[in-house]
XYZ file of C-alpha atoms in Angstrom:
489
model
C -315.761 -110.490 183.025
C -318.176 -108.636 180.791
C -321.050 -110.932 181.770
C -320.486 -110.424 185.519
C -320.322 -106.685 185.206
C -323.456 -106.700 183.051
C -325.544 -108.851 185.391
C -324.514 -107.247 188.669
C -326.403 -104.096 189.639
C -323.843 -102.168 191.650
C -322.369 -98.726 191.812
C -319.630 -97.970 189.311
C -316.978 -97.978 192.029
C -317.864 -101.576 193.041
C -317.981 -102.637 189.412
C -314.465 -101.274 188.865
C -313.174 -103.049 192.009
C -314.659 -106.341 190.859
C -313.128 -105.876 187.421
C -309.667 -105.166 188.900
C -309.748 -108.235 191.114
C -310.883 -110.477 188.309
C -308.181 -109.053 186.094
C -305.498 -109.894 188.628
C -306.773 -113.462 189.227
C -306.984 -112.793 192.949
C -310.442 -114.147 193.581
C -309.339 -117.689 194.118
C -306.944 -116.480 196.855
C -309.801 -114.719 198.693
C -307.532 -111.787 199.345
C -310.488 -109.416 199.685
C -314.056 -109.583 200.919
C -316.275 -110.585 198.022
C -319.503 -108.548 197.863
C -322.726 -110.429 198.553
C -324.169 -109.743 195.132
C -321.057 -111.271 193.613
C -321.147 -114.369 195.845
C -324.728 -115.034 194.681
C -323.744 -114.945 191.031
C -323.443 -118.134 188.982
C -320.075 -117.024 187.588
C -318.521 -116.691 191.012
C -319.726 -120.128 192.099
C -318.180 -121.602 188.963
C -314.976 -119.679 189.587
C -314.666 -120.950 193.168
C -315.305 -124.555 192.101
C -312.463 -124.338 189.587
C -310.028 -122.346 191.720
C -307.525 -125.245 191.747
C -307.568 -125.292 187.975
C -306.814 -121.578 187.957
C -303.883 -122.168 190.314
C -302.533 -124.957 188.113
C -302.866 -122.801 185.029
C -300.968 -120.017 186.759
C -298.157 -122.428 187.697
C -298.023 -123.717 184.135
C -297.731 -120.210 182.770
C -294.906 -119.427 185.215
C -293.145 -122.642 184.222
C -293.560 -121.849 180.529
C -291.937 -118.490 181.137
C -289.029 -120.178 182.909
C -288.636 -122.649 180.063
C -288.571 -119.840 177.503
C -285.903 -118.047 179.549
C -283.830 -121.214 179.953
C -284.160 -121.940 176.251
C -282.652 -118.586 175.398
C -279.754 -119.217 177.779
C -279.267 -122.736 176.441
C -279.076 -121.479 172.878
C -276.422 -118.979 173.950
C -274.460 -121.746 175.725
C -274.673 -123.945 172.621
C -273.276 -121.179 170.436
C -270.449 -120.589 172.906
C -269.666 -124.318 173.001
C -269.634 -124.452 169.209
C -267.119 -121.621 169.053
C -264.909 -123.286 171.656
C -265.075 -126.638 169.885
C -264.134 -124.944 166.632
C -261.164 -123.262 168.280
C -260.079 -126.540 169.913
C -260.348 -128.285 166.565
C -258.173 -125.652 164.900
C -255.543 -126.026 167.643
C -255.630 -129.819 167.337
C -255.246 -129.632 163.550
C -252.297 -127.276 163.933
C -250.676 -129.618 166.446
C -251.230 -132.593 164.171
C -249.746 -130.756 161.193
C -246.727 -129.802 163.319
C -246.134 -133.382 164.446
C -246.505 -134.684 160.905
C -244.029 -132.123 159.602
C -241.528 -133.104 162.288
C -241.967 -136.790 161.511
C -241.696 -136.334 157.749
C -238.677 -134.052 158.064
C -236.912 -136.520 160.350
C -237.706 -139.570 158.203
C -236.759 -137.913 154.915
C -233.425 -136.770 156.239
C -232.595 -140.255 157.536
C -233.914 -142.351 154.668
C -232.583 -140.182 151.851
C -229.334 -139.410 153.671
C -229.528 -135.821 152.476
C -228.506 -132.843 154.642
C -231.699 -130.860 154.242
C -234.576 -129.906 156.483
C -237.677 -127.730 156.450
C -237.938 -126.759 160.115
C -235.649 -125.901 162.965
C -236.867 -126.788 166.452
C -240.465 -126.576 165.258
C -240.279 -122.799 165.288
C -239.159 -121.336 161.966
C -238.457 -122.522 158.459
C -234.965 -123.919 158.165
C -234.098 -121.545 155.298
C -234.492 -118.518 157.585
C -231.285 -119.577 159.353
C -229.343 -119.644 156.109
C -227.145 -116.748 157.231
C -225.631 -118.970 159.915
C -223.978 -121.501 157.636
C -223.356 -119.051 154.785
C -220.999 -117.142 157.087
C -218.778 -120.229 157.381
C -215.726 -120.648 155.132
C -216.050 -122.990 152.132
C -213.177 -125.286 153.027
C -213.179 -128.646 151.354
C -213.338 -131.593 153.759
C -214.036 -134.270 151.163
C -210.476 -135.546 151.681
C -211.524 -137.047 155.015
C -210.561 -140.687 154.904
C -211.894 -143.725 156.673
C -213.241 -142.767 160.077
C -212.017 -144.827 163.020
C -213.142 -144.548 166.607
C -210.535 -143.332 169.097
C -212.313 -142.664 172.378
C -215.396 -141.234 174.016
C -216.191 -139.989 177.500
C -219.212 -138.571 179.269
C -220.293 -137.285 182.647
C -223.033 -135.629 184.664
C -226.644 -136.413 184.005
C -227.540 -136.747 187.664
C -224.312 -137.174 189.643
C -220.974 -135.515 190.302
C -217.762 -136.899 188.875
C -214.987 -136.512 186.342
C -213.830 -138.573 183.399
C -211.495 -138.254 180.459
C -208.979 -139.850 178.127
C -205.263 -139.672 178.986
C -204.063 -136.050 178.647
C -206.303 -135.389 175.628
C -209.756 -134.691 177.057
C -211.252 -134.274 180.514
C -214.571 -133.267 182.032
C -215.572 -132.349 185.587
C -219.123 -132.093 186.913
C -220.073 -130.971 190.420
C -222.578 -128.933 192.404
C -221.801 -125.877 194.508
C -225.112 -126.049 196.375
C -224.987 -126.879 200.105
C -225.832 -130.164 201.792
C -228.426 -129.844 204.556
C -228.325 -132.319 207.469
C -232.049 -133.057 207.236
C -232.010 -133.735 203.466
C -230.992 -137.140 202.041
C -229.459 -135.538 198.932
C -227.611 -132.338 198.156
C -229.733 -129.241 197.628
C -230.554 -128.921 193.917
C -229.851 -132.559 192.999
C -229.934 -134.299 190.575
C -227.279 -132.448 188.610
C -228.824 -131.399 185.305
C -225.565 -130.840 183.367
C -224.448 -133.523 180.923
C -221.423 -133.663 178.594
C -220.256 -136.101 175.930
C -217.114 -136.348 173.774
C -216.846 -138.569 170.699
C -213.343 -138.535 169.192
C -212.928 -140.127 165.764
C -209.852 -140.214 163.554
C -211.227 -137.520 161.220
C -213.291 -135.381 163.577
C -214.261 -134.903 167.219
C -217.605 -133.850 168.628
C -217.943 -132.239 172.060
C -221.403 -131.655 173.555
C -222.545 -129.903 176.721
C -226.170 -129.525 177.835
C -227.443 -127.709 180.912
C -230.980 -128.688 181.872
C -232.994 -125.624 182.874
C -234.139 -125.482 186.501
C -234.031 -128.439 188.929
C -235.428 -131.956 188.954
C -235.401 -135.151 186.983
C -237.145 -133.748 183.912
C -234.504 -131.138 182.988
C -231.876 -133.750 183.803
C -233.490 -136.167 181.323
C -233.927 -133.361 178.784
C -230.177 -132.678 178.815
C -229.286 -136.341 178.293
C -231.903 -136.896 175.590
C -230.773 -133.789 173.719
C -227.106 -134.809 173.741
C -227.771 -138.398 172.698
C -230.161 -137.430 169.887
C -227.763 -134.769 168.582
C -224.817 -137.166 168.587
C -226.736 -139.977 166.890
C -227.994 -137.736 164.103
C -224.708 -135.917 163.493
C -222.667 -139.105 163.378
C -225.057 -140.714 160.919
C -225.027 -137.926 158.327
C -221.576 -136.321 158.577
C -220.390 -138.459 155.643
C -222.629 -136.430 153.315
C -220.783 -133.165 154.037
C -218.260 -131.873 151.489
C -217.288 -128.547 153.087
C -217.625 -126.612 156.310
C -220.867 -124.990 155.227
C -222.409 -128.439 154.886
C -221.268 -129.120 158.432
C -222.992 -125.919 159.586
C -226.229 -127.079 157.961
C -225.864 -130.474 159.601
C -225.382 -128.875 163.014
C -228.728 -127.079 162.619
C -230.420 -130.307 161.566
C -228.882 -132.135 164.511
C -230.224 -129.408 166.809
C -233.698 -130.129 165.418
C -233.098 -133.825 166.146
C -232.045 -132.919 169.701
C -235.244 -130.922 170.139
C -237.273 -133.908 168.977
C -235.295 -136.112 171.338
C -236.397 -133.948 174.263
C -240.019 -134.195 173.111
C -239.890 -137.963 172.613
C -240.498 -138.938 176.242
C -243.783 -140.702 176.983
C -244.968 -138.026 179.431
C -244.836 -135.449 176.679
C -246.994 -137.509 174.315
C -249.718 -137.888 176.921
C -249.696 -134.194 177.793
C -249.646 -133.235 174.121
C -252.932 -135.041 173.473
C -254.467 -133.143 176.365
C -253.042 -129.851 175.053
C -251.017 -129.370 178.237
C -247.538 -128.886 176.840
C -245.428 -127.243 179.524
C -241.707 -127.150 180.189
C -242.216 -128.608 183.675
C -243.996 -131.612 182.142
C -241.038 -132.494 179.929
C -238.058 -130.329 180.736
C -236.000 -127.933 178.648
C -232.260 -127.596 178.180
C -229.546 -125.431 176.718
C -227.134 -127.102 174.304
C -223.644 -126.396 172.987
C -222.079 -128.584 170.309
C -218.578 -128.168 168.939
C -217.031 -130.182 166.112
C -213.261 -130.229 165.493
C -212.274 -130.872 161.861
C -208.678 -131.042 160.529
C -207.919 -128.682 157.646
C -204.189 -129.369 157.291
C -201.669 -131.323 159.342
C -201.058 -128.248 161.499
C -204.428 -126.514 161.437
C -207.930 -127.377 162.543
C -211.233 -125.573 162.440
C -213.872 -125.706 165.147
C -217.539 -125.070 164.347
C -219.837 -124.417 167.278
C -223.617 -124.251 167.476
C -224.992 -122.874 170.701
C -228.374 -122.133 172.184
C -228.592 -120.940 175.766
C -225.950 -119.820 178.241
C -223.155 -122.389 177.942
C -219.891 -120.995 176.576
C -216.979 -122.251 174.493
C -213.457 -120.941 175.115
C -210.084 -121.618 173.553
C -206.820 -121.521 175.482
C -203.815 -120.802 173.258
C -200.627 -121.946 174.942
C -198.302 -120.087 172.568
C -199.577 -116.693 173.705
C -201.145 -117.701 177.049
C -204.473 -116.177 176.056
C -208.122 -117.168 176.322
C -210.618 -116.494 173.543
C -214.382 -116.570 174.136
C -215.669 -118.119 170.900
C -219.292 -117.604 171.992
C -218.810 -114.012 173.168
C -222.090 -112.103 173.317
C -224.373 -115.139 173.521
C -226.195 -113.606 176.527
C -226.301 -110.071 175.241
C -230.083 -110.319 174.847
C -230.780 -110.780 178.587
C -229.959 -109.089 181.886
C -231.531 -111.659 184.175
C -228.962 -114.305 185.116
C -231.776 -116.808 185.492
C -232.696 -116.443 181.820
C -230.409 -118.567 179.595
C -231.412 -116.558 176.522
C -232.707 -119.612 174.656
C -233.344 -123.336 175.027
C -234.694 -126.410 173.256
C -237.699 -128.366 174.461
C -241.315 -127.168 174.797
C -240.598 -123.683 176.083
C -243.066 -121.962 173.719
C -246.636 -122.908 172.669
C -247.094 -126.097 170.633
C -243.849 -127.549 171.949
C -241.582 -125.053 170.191
C -238.075 -124.106 171.240
C -236.886 -120.683 172.355
C -234.339 -119.709 169.682
C -233.593 -116.125 170.723
C -229.814 -116.513 170.961
C -229.226 -119.448 168.625
C -225.871 -118.972 166.884
C -223.225 -120.760 164.827
C -219.610 -119.693 164.933
C -216.242 -121.016 163.770
C -212.647 -120.400 164.734
C -209.308 -121.584 163.289
C -207.051 -123.497 165.657
C -203.516 -124.822 165.610
C -201.405 -127.379 167.380
C -201.379 -127.013 171.152
C -204.710 -125.187 171.457
C -207.165 -126.434 174.077
C -210.872 -125.761 173.830
C -213.110 -125.969 176.859
C -216.884 -125.697 177.243
C -218.351 -124.342 180.472
C -221.855 -124.197 181.850
C -223.100 -120.972 183.410
C -222.223 -122.463 186.803
C -218.595 -121.881 185.778
C -218.411 -118.682 183.750
C -220.937 -116.745 185.874
C -218.439 -117.024 188.736
C -216.008 -115.013 186.626
C -218.507 -112.191 186.092
C -217.284 -109.117 188.011
C -220.871 -108.079 188.703
C -221.488 -111.316 190.623
C -218.155 -111.061 192.422
C -218.987 -107.760 194.093
C -216.740 -105.711 191.796
C -218.170 -102.254 191.115
C -218.250 -100.688 187.626
C -215.852 -97.971 188.760
C -213.283 -100.641 189.639
C -213.238 -101.520 185.944
C -213.073 -97.917 184.774
C -216.771 -97.624 183.944
C -218.442 -94.362 184.952
C -221.409 -95.933 186.760
C -222.275 -96.171 190.438
C -223.938 -99.582 190.056
C -224.475 -102.216 187.388
C -228.227 -101.552 187.435
C -227.604 -98.153 185.849
C -226.175 -99.736 182.691
C -228.106 -98.705 179.578
C -228.042 -99.863 175.980
C -225.591 -97.118 175.046
C -222.907 -98.571 177.317
C -223.574 -102.289 176.849
C -220.720 -102.787 174.375
C -218.234 -101.097 176.709
C -219.488 -103.065 179.712
C -219.355 -106.353 177.822
C -215.770 -105.712 176.723
C -214.671 -104.750 180.237
C -216.313 -107.837 181.695
C -214.687 -110.014 179.044
C -211.218 -108.665 179.866
C -211.850 -109.199 183.576
C -213.032 -112.764 182.987
C -210.097 -113.505 180.689
C -207.568 -112.268 183.248
C -209.206 -114.135 186.125
C -209.484 -117.391 184.133
C -205.834 -117.240 183.090
C -204.850 -116.746 186.717
C -206.847 -119.810 187.778
C -205.624 -121.991 184.900
C -201.966 -121.127 185.550
C -202.259 -121.307 189.357
C -200.532 -124.698 189.565
C -197.376 -123.431 187.874
C -197.475 -126.385 185.477
C -198.232 -126.425 181.781
C -202.033 -126.418 181.474
C -203.693 -129.622 180.251
C -207.356 -130.480 179.615
C -207.450 -132.218 182.992
C -205.865 -129.366 184.922
C -208.066 -126.751 183.238
C -211.330 -128.570 183.994
C -210.338 -129.276 187.582
C -208.982 -125.795 188.300
C -212.024 -123.961 186.958
C -214.610 -126.116 188.751
C -212.726 -126.059 192.068
C -212.434 -122.285 191.791
C -216.239 -122.118 191.575
C -216.540 -124.230 194.734
C -214.304 -121.783 196.614
C -216.134 -118.703 195.321
C -219.582 -120.071 196.225
C -218.517 -121.454 199.624
C -219.579 -118.377 201.686
C -223.040 -118.522 200.116
C -223.359 -122.286 200.625
C -222.203 -122.038 204.257
C -224.669 -119.220 204.990
C -227.593 -121.205 203.590
C -226.527 -124.320 205.476
C -226.268 -122.412 208.766
C -229.586 -120.616 208.243
C -231.783 -123.545 207.337
C -231.956 -122.856 203.607
C -233.262 -119.306 203.910
C -233.001 -116.951 200.949
C -229.451 -115.718 200.488
C -228.970 -111.968 201.161
C -228.531 -109.922 198.000
C -224.964 -108.849 198.748
C -222.296 -109.977 196.280
C -219.565 -108.401 198.373
C -220.225 -110.738 201.298
C -221.622 -113.624 199.261
C -219.978 -113.528 195.833
C -220.553 -115.799 192.858
C -223.421 -118.100 192.082
C -224.290 -121.577 193.352
C -225.200 -123.888 190.503
C -224.572 -127.153 188.721
C -221.025 -126.658 187.476
C -219.420 -128.356 184.471
C -216.237 -127.826 182.476
C -215.078 -130.155 179.699
C -211.763 -129.585 177.905
C -210.035 -131.121 174.882
C -206.942 -130.679 172.752
C -207.637 -129.837 169.127
C -204.665 -132.022 168.129
C -206.102 -135.017 169.950
C -204.724 -137.526 167.445
């Protein structure tokens, strides 16, 4: 540039124009008329001959700039990927540690035959639930003799039906959902409730699980939970010396039930891919009740419950019903929320233990205990039957106005209403209530209550049911009641 400006004799204005054009590398594009004195110069001739080289150099410089820009972006992407890989690795290590702890806990408890555990449903340390079994009485049960099998019965797990043993135990399972003409199966099938009774000479175990939601997966979850609980409890009961030991064993068996739900092959595949969801495996509520003789005339029942199933006792001497699990849904207002469940409801396959509880109650000859899924006891809830709070003596215009300050009063009023209505249903035949008559009467009552709702849905092509409990009372659901005498042998 300096040489051209030095050799060319031109006015200053032309010199400046030439300098500007050279500076912007525009000569090779011939975007302006080159002065004659410039065209005659040796430098210009050389510049024109190498114009393609100048173009290539310009392209190279543009490409280099793009590469530098892309390099900066690539470095940022690499750092982001590193952070994500580190996070994924931490999650995988946590999952592996959780699985190993479950495996070790399960194997140690089986191989050593000791009633101890370190975790409960993969959620908390076992010791944090110490208050549950410490509240139980320390009654010696070491006098239990040789255990002999008497009977067992089961039902549900996909289909309707009833089964039992003489006049000692009976269970009924059905669905109150409608049947649509265009559907090959009943609406809501398969039935996700499952019950099991194992009666031995020295104890009896009654189990009821209600798979959450619809479909085969919650149905399988209910069956797997019951079978795993029963297998574990039966294997280790011989190590228990008092009722508190039994309470500990019930918690351990609940952990085994949780593992039983997680043991399906679909879960293992989804776990490796970090896609652990309840709809991949299924979740379930679970109620387990063990009957243990204390004297020849007295028994004690210990119940562990998670979810919305309930355990009642009917005392024939006084013709009263006692809700042993009263308050188990105090933590929720939504009837669709069971309050707790086992299975992978929470991250890393953990259970939802919000309303987990253990309770006990003394019984005597003639008492009948019965477990009911929410498909039964919800149909005795005055709120779902179109009964207003004022009808029960509660100063509220609607149930939605209920606040925390009145929850205890409302719960007590509802309990008295349910107790009175259940007694009326149980005694409706005029005969002395038996496990068979109780289970049948309560489930058939639910069918009658839900019939207006089922008929409306059937006649309206499965449309959403109007929100009017006065016209359409109760709740359609999978409905199970299983009853048993405490003096079964």
